[in-house]
Amino acid sequence: NAGVTQTPKFQVLKTGQSMTLQCAQDMNHEYMSWYRQDPGMGLRLIHYSVGAGITDQGEVPNGYNVSRSTTEDFPLRLLSAAPSQTSVYFCASSYSVAGGTDTQYFGPGTRLTVL
Amino acid sequence: AQSVSQHNHHVILSEAASLELGCNYSYGGTVNLFWYVQYPGQHLQLLLKYFSGDPLVKGIKGFEAEFIKSKFSFNLRKPSVQWSDTAEYFCAVKPYNQGGKLIFGQGTELSVKP
C-alpha cells in the first residue's frame, strides 16, 4: 500500500491564482481530512469527509473547497489564493473500528507559498 | 468550543533526561486521545493513542501517556530521551464518533542535546 499520497510537494502561486491540491489513499478508509500547519498553531482542520459524496467544514474552511466523488480521492481547491494561505497542507485518512476509535494516517504534505 | 492546550512550546533537554509534555483538552463528552510526532522534514506519525481501558498507554520508541479524566489531561512521558527524539510533538483529541475530525494542540518542539 502507498498509504496517503499528496501532490504536488511544493507549489508557488501568485495572489488570485487558483489550484487544486491532490490527495489519494489506497487503504479504503472512509474518512479523509485536510489540515493546514502554521508555526505555533499546530494543525487546523480545513474540511473533512465521512464518505464519498459527504463533506463538512472544519475550523478554517474559508477560501477552500472540497469534494469527494470517490472513496480514494479528496482534492482541496484554492479558489483565489491569498498570502494568508501560505502554509503546509496535510491530508489524512482514517477508519472507524468498534468502539468508535480511529487513527488518522497522514500524507507527506504540500508546502504552498502564495506571493 | 473544543480545544487542546499544550503547556510547553519549546523544551530543551540533555540526553538521558526524563521528559514530560503536558496536554489538556476541553470537551465534556467522550474523547479519543492521540500523540503524534513530526521529525524534521517529515510528516506526522502516530506515537500512541487512548480510546478506552487502562489509562496508562504505551507507544512506540519508549513513550507512554497517562489519561487522567478528572483533569482532562493526557501527558506524554519518556524516562530517558535520546538525541533522535528531537522533533515536534502534537497532542490531538477526537470527539467520540466524530470521525475525521481531530483537534490538535499547538505543538511542543523538543530539542535534545547530545
PDB file of C-alpha atoms in Angstrom:
ATOM      1  CA  ASN A   1       0.000   0.000   0.000  1.00  0.00           C
ATOM      2  CA  ALA A   2       1.189   3.501  -0.811  1.00  0.00           C
ATOM      3  CA  GLY A   3      -0.840   4.906   2.105  1.00  0.00           C
ATOM      4  CA  VAL A   4      -1.778   8.580   1.763  1.00  0.00           C
ATOM      5  CA  THR A   5      -0.197  10.391  -1.168  1.00  0.00           C
ATOM      6  CA  GLN A   6      -0.211  14.108  -1.908  1.00  0.00           C
ATOM      7  CA  THR A   7       0.772  16.108  -4.958  1.00  0.00           C
ATOM      8  CA  PRO A   8       2.492  18.417  -5.532  1.00  0.00           C
ATOM      9  CA  LYS A   9       5.143  18.534  -2.781  1.00  0.00           C
ATOM     10  CA  PHE A  10       5.870  22.214  -3.356  1.00  0.00           C
ATOM     11  CA  GLN A  11       3.905  24.954  -5.084  1.00  0.00           C
ATOM     12  CA  VAL A  12       4.321  28.689  -5.541  1.00  0.00           C
ATOM     13  CA  LEU A  13       1.295  30.730  -6.576  1.00  0.00           C
ATOM     14  CA  LYS A  14       0.590  34.358  -7.224  1.00  0.00           C
ATOM     15  CA  THR A  15      -2.224  36.106  -5.408  1.00  0.00           C
ATOM     16  CA  GLY A  16      -5.516  35.419  -7.136  1.00  0.00           C
ATOM     17  CA  GLN A  17      -4.482  32.196  -8.839  1.00  0.00           C
ATOM     18  CA  SER A  18      -6.425  29.011  -8.254  1.00  0.00           C
ATOM     19  CA  MET A  19      -5.141  25.500  -7.870  1.00  0.00           C
ATOM     20  CA  THR A  20      -6.018  22.039  -6.614  1.00  0.00           C
ATOM     21  CA  LEU A  21      -4.025  20.044  -4.101  1.00  0.00           C
ATOM     22  CA  GLN A  22      -4.421  16.347  -4.720  1.00  0.00           C
ATOM     23  CA  CYS A  23      -4.815  13.673  -2.068  1.00  0.00           C
ATOM     24  CA  ALA A  24      -5.341   9.960  -2.552  1.00  0.00           C
ATOM     25  CA  GLN A  25      -5.387   6.931  -0.268  1.00  0.00           C
ATOM     26  CA  ASP A  26      -5.427   3.229  -1.100  1.00  0.00           C
ATOM     27  CA  MET A  27      -6.488   1.867   2.293  1.00  0.00           C
ATOM     28  CA  ASN A  28     -10.233   2.042   1.647  1.00  0.00           C
ATOM     29  CA  HIS A  29     -10.604   4.469   4.556  1.00  0.00           C
ATOM     30  CA  GLU A  30     -13.987   6.109   4.874  1.00  0.00           C
ATOM     31  CA  TYR A  31     -12.790   9.329   6.483  1.00  0.00           C
ATOM     32  CA  MET A  32     -10.499  11.887   4.886  1.00  0.00           C
ATOM     33  CA  SER A  33      -9.409  15.297   6.145  1.00  0.00           C
ATOM     34  CA  TRP A  34      -7.400  18.338   5.162  1.00  0.00           C
ATOM     35  CA  TYR A  35      -5.316  20.310   7.659  1.00  0.00           C
ATOM     36  CA  ARG A  36      -3.033  23.279   7.427  1.00  0.00           C
ATOM     37  CA  GLN A  37       0.028  23.614   9.627  1.00  0.00           C
ATOM     38  CA  ASP A  38       1.305  27.023  10.630  1.00  0.00           C
ATOM     39  CA  PRO A  39       4.122  27.785  13.106  1.00  0.00           C
ATOM     40  CA  GLY A  40       2.904  27.962  16.703  1.00  0.00           C
ATOM     41  CA  MET A  41      -0.641  26.991  15.753  1.00  0.00           C
ATOM     42  CA  GLY A  42      -0.415  23.237  15.341  1.00  0.00           C
ATOM     43  CA  LEU A  43      -2.658  21.716  12.705  1.00  0.00           C
ATOM     44  CA  ARG A  44      -6.050  23.171  11.986  1.00  0.00           C
ATOM     45  CA  LEU A  45      -8.828  21.297  10.239  1.00  0.00           C
ATOM     46  CA  ILE A  46      -9.991  22.815   6.944  1.00  0.00           C
ATOM     47  CA  HIS A  47     -12.539  20.310   5.620  1.00  0.00           C
ATOM     48  CA  TYR A  48     -13.274  16.675   6.175  1.00  0.00           C
ATOM     49  CA  SER A  49     -15.327  13.887   4.637  1.00  0.00           C
ATOM     50  CA  VAL A  50     -17.020  10.910   6.231  1.00  0.00           C
ATOM     51  CA  GLY A  51     -17.527   9.105   2.940  1.00  0.00           C
ATOM     52  CA  ALA A  52     -17.941   9.547  -0.792  1.00  0.00           C
ATOM     53  CA  GLY A  53     -20.327  12.398  -1.506  1.00  0.00           C
ATOM     54  CA  ILE A  54     -20.286  13.747   2.071  1.00  0.00           C
ATOM     55  CA  THR A  55     -18.128  16.649   3.214  1.00  0.00           C
ATOM     56  CA  ASP A  56     -18.203  19.132   6.079  1.00  0.00           C
ATOM     57  CA  GLN A  57     -16.352  22.218   7.220  1.00  0.00           C
ATOM     58  CA  GLY A  58     -13.643  22.278   9.845  1.00  0.00           C
ATOM     59  CA  GLU A  59     -12.160  25.182  11.822  1.00  0.00           C
ATOM     60  CA  VAL A  60     -10.770  27.220   8.900  1.00  0.00           C
ATOM     61  CA  PRO A  61     -12.782  26.487   5.721  1.00  0.00           C
ATOM     62  CA  ASN A  62     -12.884  29.946   4.149  1.00  0.00           C
ATOM     63  CA  GLY A  63     -11.172  30.147   0.765  1.00  0.00           C
ATOM     64  CA  TYR A  64     -11.142  26.388   0.244  1.00  0.00           C
ATOM     65  CA  ASN A  65     -13.482  23.948  -1.470  1.00  0.00           C
ATOM     66  CA  VAL A  66     -13.561  20.169  -1.398  1.00  0.00           C
ATOM     67  CA  SER A  67     -15.495  17.346  -2.988  1.00  0.00           C
ATOM     68  CA  ARG A  68     -15.370  13.584  -2.570  1.00  0.00           C
ATOM     69  CA  SER A  69     -16.577  11.736  -5.633  1.00  0.00           C
ATOM     70  CA  THR A  70     -14.694   8.511  -4.816  1.00  0.00           C
ATOM     71  CA  THR A  71     -13.503   6.815  -1.624  1.00  0.00           C
ATOM     72  CA  GLU A  72      -9.875   7.174  -2.731  1.00  0.00           C
ATOM     73  CA  ASP A  73      -9.601  10.861  -3.658  1.00  0.00           C
ATOM     74  CA  PHE A  74     -10.158  14.065  -1.724  1.00  0.00           C
ATOM     75  CA  PRO A  75      -8.869  17.146  -3.598  1.00  0.00           C
ATOM     76  CA  LEU A  76      -8.606  20.562  -1.966  1.00  0.00           C
ATOM     77  CA  ARG A  77      -9.264  23.588  -4.157  1.00  0.00           C
ATOM     78  CA  LEU A  78      -7.992  27.073  -3.527  1.00  0.00           C
ATOM     79  CA  LEU A  79     -10.362  29.364  -5.375  1.00  0.00           C
ATOM     80  CA  SER A  80      -8.362  32.611  -5.329  1.00  0.00           C
ATOM     81  CA  ALA A  81      -5.069  32.245  -3.489  1.00  0.00           C
ATOM     82  CA  ALA A  82      -4.099  34.796  -0.835  1.00  0.00           C
ATOM     83  CA  PRO A  83      -0.796  35.248   1.052  1.00  0.00           C
ATOM     84  CA  SER A  84      -2.596  34.132   4.238  1.00  0.00           C
ATOM     85  CA  GLN A  85      -2.920  30.697   2.653  1.00  0.00           C
ATOM     86  CA  THR A  86       0.842  30.224   2.662  1.00  0.00           C
ATOM     87  CA  SER A  87       1.180  27.080   4.752  1.00  0.00           C
ATOM     88  CA  VAL A  88       1.939  23.380   4.775  1.00  0.00           C
ATOM     89  CA  TYR A  89      -1.103  21.307   3.900  1.00  0.00           C
ATOM     90  CA  PHE A  90      -1.603  17.778   5.155  1.00  0.00           C
ATOM     91  CA  CYS A  91      -4.168  15.282   4.031  1.00  0.00           C
ATOM     92  CA  ALA A  92      -5.156  12.424   6.326  1.00  0.00           C
ATOM     93  CA  SER A  93      -7.346   9.381   6.156  1.00  0.00           C
ATOM     94  CA  SER A  94      -8.814   7.212   8.878  1.00  0.00           C
ATOM     95  CA  TYR A  95     -11.126   4.358   9.651  1.00  0.00           C
ATOM     96  CA  SER A  96     -13.539   3.511  12.411  1.00  0.00           C
ATOM     97  CA  VAL A  97     -13.455   0.391  14.486  1.00  0.00           C
ATOM     98  CA  ALA A  98     -15.759  -1.000  17.157  1.00  0.00           C
ATOM     99  CA  GLY A  99     -15.715   1.465  19.997  1.00  0.00           C
ATOM    100  CA  GLY A 100     -15.726   4.481  17.741  1.00  0.00           C
ATOM    101  CA  THR A 101     -11.978   4.981  17.560  1.00  0.00           C
ATOM    102  CA  ASP A 102      -9.914   5.741  14.557  1.00  0.00           C
ATOM    103  CA  THR A 103      -6.301   6.516  13.817  1.00  0.00           C
ATOM    104  CA  GLN A 104      -5.523   9.157  11.224  1.00  0.00           C
ATOM    105  CA  TYR A 105      -2.727   8.455   8.776  1.00  0.00           C
ATOM    106  CA  PHE A 106      -1.071  11.489   7.287  1.00  0.00           C
ATOM    107  CA  GLY A 107       0.342  12.208   3.873  1.00  0.00           C
ATOM    108  CA  PRO A 108       3.767  13.830   3.338  1.00  0.00           C
ATOM    109  CA  GLY A 109       2.354  17.334   2.930  1.00  0.00           C
ATOM    110  CA  THR A 110       2.310  20.093   0.317  1.00  0.00           C
ATOM    111  CA  ARG A 111       4.261  23.267   1.034  1.00  0.00           C
ATOM    112  CA  LEU A 112       2.396  26.167  -0.573  1.00  0.00           C
ATOM    113  CA  THR A 113       3.706  29.705  -0.924  1.00  0.00           C
ATOM    114  CA  VAL A 114       1.437  32.487  -2.152  1.00  0.00           C
ATOM    115  CA  LEU A 115       3.220  35.625  -3.303  1.00  0.00           C
TER     116      LEU A 115
ATOM    117  CA  ALA B   1     -15.616  25.265  21.704  1.00  0.00           C
ATOM    118  CA  GLN B   2     -13.405  22.212  21.774  1.00  0.00           C
ATOM    119  CA  SER B   3      -9.729  22.973  22.261  1.00  0.00           C
ATOM    120  CA  VAL B   4      -6.428  21.357  23.120  1.00  0.00           C
ATOM    121  CA  SER B   5      -3.663  23.099  25.019  1.00  0.00           C
ATOM    122  CA  GLN B   6      -0.033  22.049  25.177  1.00  0.00           C
ATOM    123  CA  HIS B   7       1.784  23.777  28.001  1.00  0.00           C
ATOM    124  CA  ASN B   8       5.277  23.967  26.596  1.00  0.00           C
ATOM    125  CA  HIS B   9       6.153  25.433  23.230  1.00  0.00           C
ATOM    126  CA  HIS B  10       9.829  24.537  23.289  1.00  0.00           C
ATOM    127  CA  VAL B  11      11.621  22.105  25.582  1.00  0.00           C
ATOM    128  CA  ILE B  12      15.371  21.626  25.643  1.00  0.00           C
ATOM    129  CA  LEU B  13      16.820  18.552  27.366  1.00  0.00           C
ATOM    130  CA  SER B  14      20.098  16.731  27.555  1.00  0.00           C
ATOM    131  CA  GLU B  15      20.303  13.092  26.528  1.00  0.00           C
ATOM    132  CA  ALA B  16      19.157  10.669  29.267  1.00  0.00           C
ATOM    133  CA  ALA B  17      16.950  13.309  30.900  1.00  0.00           C
ATOM    134  CA  SER B  18      13.331  12.446  31.600  1.00  0.00           C
ATOM    135  CA  LEU B  19      10.565  14.020  29.551  1.00  0.00           C
ATOM    136  CA  GLU B  20       7.030  15.025  30.364  1.00  0.00           C
ATOM    137  CA  LEU B  21       4.931  17.060  27.929  1.00  0.00           C
ATOM    138  CA  GLY B  22       1.620  18.397  29.155  1.00  0.00           C
ATOM    139  CA  CYS B  23      -1.659  18.260  27.250  1.00  0.00           C
ATOM    140  CA  ASN B  24      -5.094  19.393  28.414  1.00  0.00           C
ATOM    141  CA  TYR B  25      -8.311  19.458  26.456  1.00  0.00           C
ATOM    142  CA  SER B  26     -11.709  20.992  26.835  1.00  0.00           C
ATOM    143  CA  TYR B  27     -14.619  18.800  25.813  1.00  0.00           C
ATOM    144  CA  GLY B  28     -17.380  17.483  28.002  1.00  0.00           C
ATOM    145  CA  GLY B  29     -18.031  14.179  26.278  1.00  0.00           C
ATOM    146  CA  THR B  30     -16.134  11.015  25.492  1.00  0.00           C
ATOM    147  CA  VAL B  31     -12.953  11.502  23.531  1.00  0.00           C
ATOM    148  CA  ASN B  32     -10.219   9.535  21.863  1.00  0.00           C
ATOM    149  CA  LEU B  33      -6.719  10.880  22.528  1.00  0.00           C
ATOM    150  CA  PHE B  34      -3.574  10.801  20.448  1.00  0.00           C
ATOM    151  CA  TRP B  35       0.040  11.892  20.458  1.00  0.00           C
ATOM    152  CA  TYR B  36       1.724  12.407  17.108  1.00  0.00           C
ATOM    153  CA  VAL B  37       5.374  13.148  16.375  1.00  0.00           C
ATOM    154  CA  GLN B  38       6.818  15.072  13.443  1.00  0.00           C
ATOM    155  CA  TYR B  39      10.540  14.607  12.852  1.00  0.00           C
ATOM    156  CA  PRO B  40      12.296  17.392  10.928  1.00  0.00           C
ATOM    157  CA  GLY B  41      11.160  17.428   7.324  1.00  0.00           C
ATOM    158  CA  GLN B  42       8.784  14.522   7.767  1.00  0.00           C
ATOM    159  CA  HIS B  43       5.064  14.057   8.107  1.00  0.00           C
ATOM    160  CA  LEU B  44       3.148  13.191  11.261  1.00  0.00           C
ATOM    161  CA  GLN B  45       3.455   9.728  12.741  1.00  0.00           C
ATOM    162  CA  LEU B  46       1.344   8.219  15.477  1.00  0.00           C
ATOM    163  CA  LEU B  47       3.178   7.728  18.784  1.00  0.00           C
ATOM    164  CA  LEU B  48       0.322   6.339  20.817  1.00  0.00           C
ATOM    165  CA  LYS B  49      -3.419   6.546  21.330  1.00  0.00           C
ATOM    166  CA  TYR B  50      -6.001   6.048  24.030  1.00  0.00           C
ATOM    167  CA  PHE B  51      -9.600   5.056  23.474  1.00  0.00           C
ATOM    168  CA  SER B  52     -10.640   3.001  26.499  1.00  0.00           C
ATOM    169  CA  GLY B  53      -9.367   0.710  29.245  1.00  0.00           C
ATOM    170  CA  ASP B  54      -6.072   1.159  31.070  1.00  0.00           C
ATOM    171  CA  PRO B  55      -5.418   4.916  31.274  1.00  0.00           C
ATOM    172  CA  LEU B  56      -1.673   4.321  31.020  1.00  0.00           C
ATOM    173  CA  VAL B  57      -0.880   3.803  27.366  1.00  0.00           C
ATOM    174  CA  LYS B  58       2.424   2.641  25.941  1.00  0.00           C
ATOM    175  CA  GLY B  59       3.528   3.672  22.481  1.00  0.00           C
ATOM    176  CA  ILE B  60       6.468   3.314  20.175  1.00  0.00           C
ATOM    177  CA  LYS B  61      10.075   4.228  20.995  1.00  0.00           C
ATOM    178  CA  GLY B  62       9.588   4.013  24.777  1.00  0.00           C
ATOM    179  CA  PHE B  63       6.941   6.716  25.040  1.00  0.00           C
ATOM    180  CA  GLU B  64       3.911   6.436  27.290  1.00  0.00           C
ATOM    181  CA  ALA B  65       0.998   8.668  28.212  1.00  0.00           C
ATOM    182  CA  GLU B  66      -1.471   8.768  31.053  1.00  0.00           C
ATOM    183  CA  PHE B  67      -5.106   9.788  30.648  1.00  0.00           C
ATOM    184  CA  ILE B  68      -6.487  11.491  33.762  1.00  0.00           C
ATOM    185  CA  LYS B  69     -10.164  12.029  33.075  1.00  0.00           C
ATOM    186  CA  SER B  70     -10.794  14.258  36.101  1.00  0.00           C
ATOM    187  CA  LYS B  71      -8.073  16.639  34.929  1.00  0.00           C
ATOM    188  CA  PHE B  72      -8.878  16.417  31.202  1.00  0.00           C
ATOM    189  CA  SER B  73      -5.194  15.651  30.685  1.00  0.00           C
ATOM    190  CA  PHE B  74      -3.153  13.287  28.536  1.00  0.00           C
ATOM    191  CA  ASN B  75       0.505  13.907  29.341  1.00  0.00           C
ATOM    192  CA  LEU B  76       3.303  12.294  27.381  1.00  0.00           C
ATOM    193  CA  ARG B  77       6.338  10.820  29.166  1.00  0.00           C
ATOM    194  CA  LYS B  78       9.619   9.141  28.413  1.00  0.00           C
ATOM    195  CA  PRO B  79      12.087   8.116  31.136  1.00  0.00           C
ATOM    196  CA  SER B  80      15.254   8.797  29.141  1.00  0.00           C
ATOM    197  CA  VAL B  81      15.345  10.827  25.918  1.00  0.00           C
ATOM    198  CA  GLN B  82      17.771  10.381  23.060  1.00  0.00           C
ATOM    199  CA  TRP B  83      19.100  12.847  20.503  1.00  0.00           C
ATOM    200  CA  SER B  84      16.910  11.090  17.918  1.00  0.00           C
ATOM    201  CA  ASP B  85      13.797  12.194  19.842  1.00  0.00           C
ATOM    202  CA  THR B  86      14.361  15.748  18.625  1.00  0.00           C
ATOM    203  CA  ALA B  87      11.063  16.548  16.908  1.00  0.00           C
ATOM    204  CA  GLU B  88       7.783  18.368  17.303  1.00  0.00           C
ATOM    205  CA  TYR B  89       5.097  16.626  19.341  1.00  0.00           C
ATOM    206  CA  PHE B  90       1.381  17.159  18.918  1.00  0.00           C
ATOM    207  CA  CYS B  91      -1.434  16.174  21.219  1.00  0.00           C
ATOM    208  CA  ALA B  92      -4.789  15.626  19.494  1.00  0.00           C
ATOM    209  CA  VAL B  93      -8.329  14.897  20.571  1.00  0.00           C
ATOM    210  CA  LYS B  94     -11.170  13.363  18.624  1.00  0.00           C
ATOM    211  CA  PRO B  95     -14.691  13.645  19.993  1.00  0.00           C
ATOM    212  CA  TYR B  96     -16.166  10.170  20.105  1.00  0.00           C
ATOM    213  CA  ASN B  97     -17.952   9.220  16.907  1.00  0.00           C
ATOM    214  CA  GLN B  98     -16.770  12.297  15.016  1.00  0.00           C
ATOM    215  CA  GLY B  99     -14.594  10.507  12.541  1.00  0.00           C
ATOM    216  CA  GLY B 100     -12.141  12.564  10.538  1.00  0.00           C
ATOM    217  CA  LYS B 101     -12.178  15.488  12.938  1.00  0.00           C
ATOM    218  CA  LEU B 102      -9.001  15.712  15.008  1.00  0.00           C
ATOM    219  CA  ILE B 103      -8.390  18.792  17.145  1.00  0.00           C
ATOM    220  CA  PHE B 104      -4.701  19.480  17.624  1.00  0.00           C
ATOM    221  CA  GLY B 105      -2.738  21.343  20.225  1.00  0.00           C
ATOM    222  CA  GLN B 106      -0.207  23.959  19.220  1.00  0.00           C
ATOM    223  CA  GLY B 107       2.682  21.527  19.333  1.00  0.00           C
ATOM    224  CA  THR B 108       5.792  21.267  21.515  1.00  0.00           C
ATOM    225  CA  GLU B 109       9.196  21.417  19.940  1.00  0.00           C
ATOM    226  CA  LEU B 110      11.650  19.125  21.710  1.00  0.00           C
ATOM    227  CA  SER B 111      15.382  19.649  21.276  1.00  0.00           C
ATOM    228  CA  VAL B 112      17.675  17.007  22.786  1.00  0.00           C
ATOM    229  CA  LYS B 113      21.324  17.959  23.209  1.00  0.00           C
ATOM    230  CA  PRO B 114      23.831  15.138  22.741  1.00  0.00           C
TER     231      PRO B 114
END
